[in-house]
PDB file of C-alpha atoms in Angstrom:
ATOM      1  CA  MET A   3       0.000   0.000   0.000  1.00  0.00           C
ATOM      2  CA  ASN A   4       1.279   3.430  -0.850  1.00  0.00           C
ATOM      3  CA  LEU A   5       2.084   5.629   2.112  1.00  0.00           C
ATOM      4  CA  TRP A   6       0.716   8.741   0.426  1.00  0.00           C
ATOM      5  CA  ILE A   7      -2.782   7.207   0.647  1.00  0.00           C
ATOM      6  CA  LEU A   8      -2.523   7.099   4.452  1.00  0.00           C
ATOM      7  CA  ASN A   9      -1.354  10.699   4.635  1.00  0.00           C
ATOM      8  CA  GLU A  10      -4.748  11.936   3.459  1.00  0.00           C
ATOM      9  CA  PHE A  11      -6.463  10.330   6.479  1.00  0.00           C
ATOM     10  CA  LEU A  12      -4.044  11.643   9.105  1.00  0.00           C
ATOM     11  CA  TYR A  13      -4.972  14.920  10.698  1.00  0.00           C
ATOM     12  CA  PHE A  14      -2.816  16.697  13.257  1.00  0.00           C
ATOM     13  CA  PRO A  15      -4.472  19.964  14.266  1.00  0.00           C
ATOM     14  CA  ASP A  16      -2.435  23.099  14.707  1.00  0.00           C
ATOM     15  CA  ASN A  17      -4.645  24.134  17.621  1.00  0.00           C
ATOM     16  CA  LYS A  18      -3.794  21.668  20.382  1.00  0.00           C
ATOM     17  CA  ALA A  19      -7.053  22.475  22.193  1.00  0.00           C
ATOM     18  CA  GLU A  20      -8.784  20.184  19.699  1.00  0.00           C
ATOM     19  CA  TYR A  21      -7.177  17.239  21.488  1.00  0.00           C
ATOM     20  CA  ILE A  22      -9.080  17.949  24.737  1.00  0.00           C
ATOM     21  CA  PRO A  23     -12.394  16.265  23.744  1.00  0.00           C
ATOM     22  CA  ALA A  24     -10.543  13.205  22.484  1.00  0.00           C
ATOM     23  CA  VAL A  25      -8.519  12.924  25.690  1.00  0.00           C
ATOM     24  CA  LEU A  26     -11.654  13.300  27.837  1.00  0.00           C
ATOM     25  CA  GLU A  27     -13.490  10.666  25.829  1.00  0.00           C
ATOM     26  CA  MET A  28     -10.526   8.313  26.042  1.00  0.00           C
ATOM     27  CA  ALA A  29     -10.319   8.804  29.822  1.00  0.00           C
ATOM     28  CA  ILE A  30     -14.038   8.119  30.271  1.00  0.00           C
ATOM     29  CA  ILE A  31     -13.865   4.984  28.136  1.00  0.00           C
ATOM     30  CA  LEU A  32     -10.775   3.778  29.997  1.00  0.00           C
ATOM     31  CA  ILE A  33     -12.475   4.263  33.376  1.00  0.00           C
ATOM     32  CA  LEU A  34     -15.592   2.441  32.165  1.00  0.00           C
ATOM     33  CA  CYS A  35     -13.468  -0.435  30.871  1.00  0.00           C
ATOM     34  CA  ILE A  36     -11.713  -0.755  34.223  1.00  0.00           C
ATOM     35  CA  LEU A  37     -15.042  -0.729  36.086  1.00  0.00           C
ATOM     36  CA  VAL A  38     -16.575  -3.374  33.820  1.00  0.00           C
ATOM     37  CA  PHE A  39     -13.447  -5.525  34.064  1.00  0.00           C
ATOM     38  CA  ASN A  40     -13.525  -5.368  37.873  1.00  0.00           C
ATOM     39  CA  PHE A  41     -17.256  -6.169  37.860  1.00  0.00           C
ATOM     40  CA  PHE A  42     -16.640  -9.306  35.796  1.00  0.00           C
ATOM     41  CA  ARG A  43     -13.747 -10.357  38.024  1.00  0.00           C
ATOM     42  CA  LYS A  44     -15.862 -10.022  41.179  1.00  0.00           C
ATOM     43  CA  LYS A  45     -18.804 -11.799  39.545  1.00  0.00           C
ATOM     44  CA  ALA A  46     -16.573 -14.660  38.422  1.00  0.00           C
ATOM     45  CA  LYS A  47     -15.165 -14.973  41.942  1.00  0.00           C
ATOM     46  CA  ARG A  48     -18.684 -15.146  43.448  1.00  0.00           C
ATOM     47  CA  ASP A  49     -19.758 -17.700  40.859  1.00  0.00           C
ATOM     48  CA  LEU A  50     -16.676 -19.799  41.599  1.00  0.00           C
ATOM     49  CA  GLU A  51     -17.479 -19.791  45.321  1.00  0.00           C
ATOM     50  CA  LYS A  52     -21.090 -20.797  44.638  1.00  0.00           C
ATOM     51  CA  THR A  53     -19.920 -23.590  42.349  1.00  0.00           C
ATOM     52  CA  ARG A  54     -17.522 -24.895  44.983  1.00  0.00           C
ATOM     53  CA  GLU A  55     -20.306 -24.902  47.572  1.00  0.00           C
ATOM     54  CA  ILE A  56     -22.589 -26.837  45.237  1.00  0.00           C
ATOM     55  CA  GLU A  57     -19.798 -29.309  44.437  1.00  0.00           C
ATOM     56  CA  GLU A  58     -19.112 -29.867  48.151  1.00  0.00           C
ATOM     57  CA  LYS A  59     -22.827 -30.378  48.804  1.00  0.00           C
ATOM     58  CA  ILE A  60     -23.094 -32.918  45.980  1.00  0.00           C
ATOM     59  CA  PHE A  61     -19.935 -34.690  47.147  1.00  0.00           C
ATOM     60  CA  LYS A  62     -21.256 -34.945  50.716  1.00  0.00           C
ATOM     61  CA  GLU A  63     -24.613 -36.268  49.508  1.00  0.00           C
ATOM     62  CA  LYS A  64     -22.877 -38.796  47.280  1.00  0.00           C
ATOM     63  CA  ASN A  65     -20.634 -40.023  50.115  1.00  0.00           C
ATOM     64  CA  SER A  66     -23.509 -40.237  52.609  1.00  0.00           C
ATOM     65  CA  SER A  67     -25.641 -42.263  50.225  1.00  0.00           C
ATOM     66  CA  HIS A  68     -22.857 -44.825  49.617  1.00  0.00           C
ATOM     67  CA  LYS A  69     -22.373 -45.552  53.331  1.00  0.00           C
TER      68      LYS A  69
END
């Protein structure tokens, strides 16, 4: 691919104040991503604990029925 084709799509503004909305949007999206990631981690941890409890319950019932 010719590099001159990409040059038409690049835009670097002379007024650096035009970067402010992009930086704010990027910060908001980054914060939201971190919050969602932490939510999924906590949810997965709770689900893992519930699964372990159910497995222990099933294992105890299985062992008590064999005796």
